[in-house]
């Protein structure tokens, strides 16, 4: 069904835009102590949604390997 595909595409685009906002916030504030709540607020999502976006689009184990930090527990 084309309407489902379009709706799914729009949702995916919005999710990726939110993820980009969160990553930009992390990049700009990396030297500070920031919380998941701070990050989620930047994208206007809940903490659980923020975590789900990170897990869906990023590979937490690669981030830990490259930075030495665990981000998503």
Coordinates of C-alpha atoms in Angstrom, one line a residue:
X1 CA 0.0 0.0 0.0
X2 CA 1.5 3.3 -1.1
X3 CA 0.0 5.4 1.7
X4 CA 1.7 3.1 4.3
X5 CA 5.0 3.4 2.5
X6 CA 4.7 7.2 2.4
X7 CA 3.7 7.4 6.0
X8 CA 6.6 5.1 7.0
X9 CA 9.1 7.2 5.0
X10 CA 7.9 10.4 6.6
X11 CA 8.2 8.8 10.1
X12 CA 11.7 7.5 9.3
X13 CA 12.8 11.0 8.0
X14 CA 11.4 12.6 11.2
X15 CA 13.2 10.1 13.3
X16 CA 16.5 10.7 11.5
X17 CA 16.1 14.4 11.9
X18 CA 15.5 14.0 15.7
X19 CA 18.6 11.8 15.9
X20 CA 20.6 14.4 14.0
X21 CA 19.5 17.1 16.6
X22 CA 20.6 14.8 19.4
X23 CA 23.9 14.0 17.9
X24 CA 24.6 17.7 17.2
X25 CA 23.8 18.5 20.8
X26 CA 26.2 15.8 22.0
X27 CA 28.9 17.0 19.7
X28 CA 28.5 20.6 20.9
X29 CA 28.4 19.7 24.6
X30 CA 30.7 16.7 24.7
X31 CA 33.1 18.2 27.2
X32 CA 30.2 18.9 29.6
X33 CA 28.3 16.5 31.8
X34 CA 25.1 16.0 29.9
X35 CA 22.2 13.6 30.6
X36 CA 19.9 11.5 28.5
X37 CA 17.2 13.9 29.6
X38 CA 19.2 16.9 28.2
X39 CA 19.7 15.1 24.9
X40 CA 16.1 14.0 24.6
X41 CA 14.8 17.6 25.3
X42 CA 16.8 18.9 22.4
X43 CA 14.8 16.7 20.0
X44 CA 11.6 17.1 22.0
X45 CA 11.2 13.4 22.6
X46 CA 11.0 11.2 25.7
X47 CA 14.1 9.6 27.1
X48 CA 12.9 6.2 26.0
X49 CA 12.3 7.4 22.5
X50 CA 15.8 8.9 22.4
X51 CA 17.3 5.6 23.5
X52 CA 15.2 3.8 20.9
X53 CA 16.4 6.1 18.1
X54 CA 20.1 5.6 19.2
X55 CA 19.7 1.9 19.2
X56 CA 17.9 1.8 15.9
X57 CA 20.2 4.0 13.9
X58 CA 23.6 3.7 15.7
X59 CA 25.7 0.8 16.8
X60 CA 26.4 1.4 20.5
X61 CA 29.2 -1.1 20.6
X62 CA 31.1 0.8 17.9
X63 CA 30.7 4.1 19.8
X64 CA 32.0 2.5 22.9
X65 CA 35.0 1.0 21.1
X66 CA 35.8 4.4 19.5
X67 CA 35.2 6.7 22.5
X68 CA 35.8 4.4 25.5
X69 CA 32.4 5.5 26.8
X70 CA 29.2 3.6 27.1
X71 CA 26.2 5.7 26.0
X72 CA 23.2 3.5 26.0
X73 CA 23.6 1.0 28.8

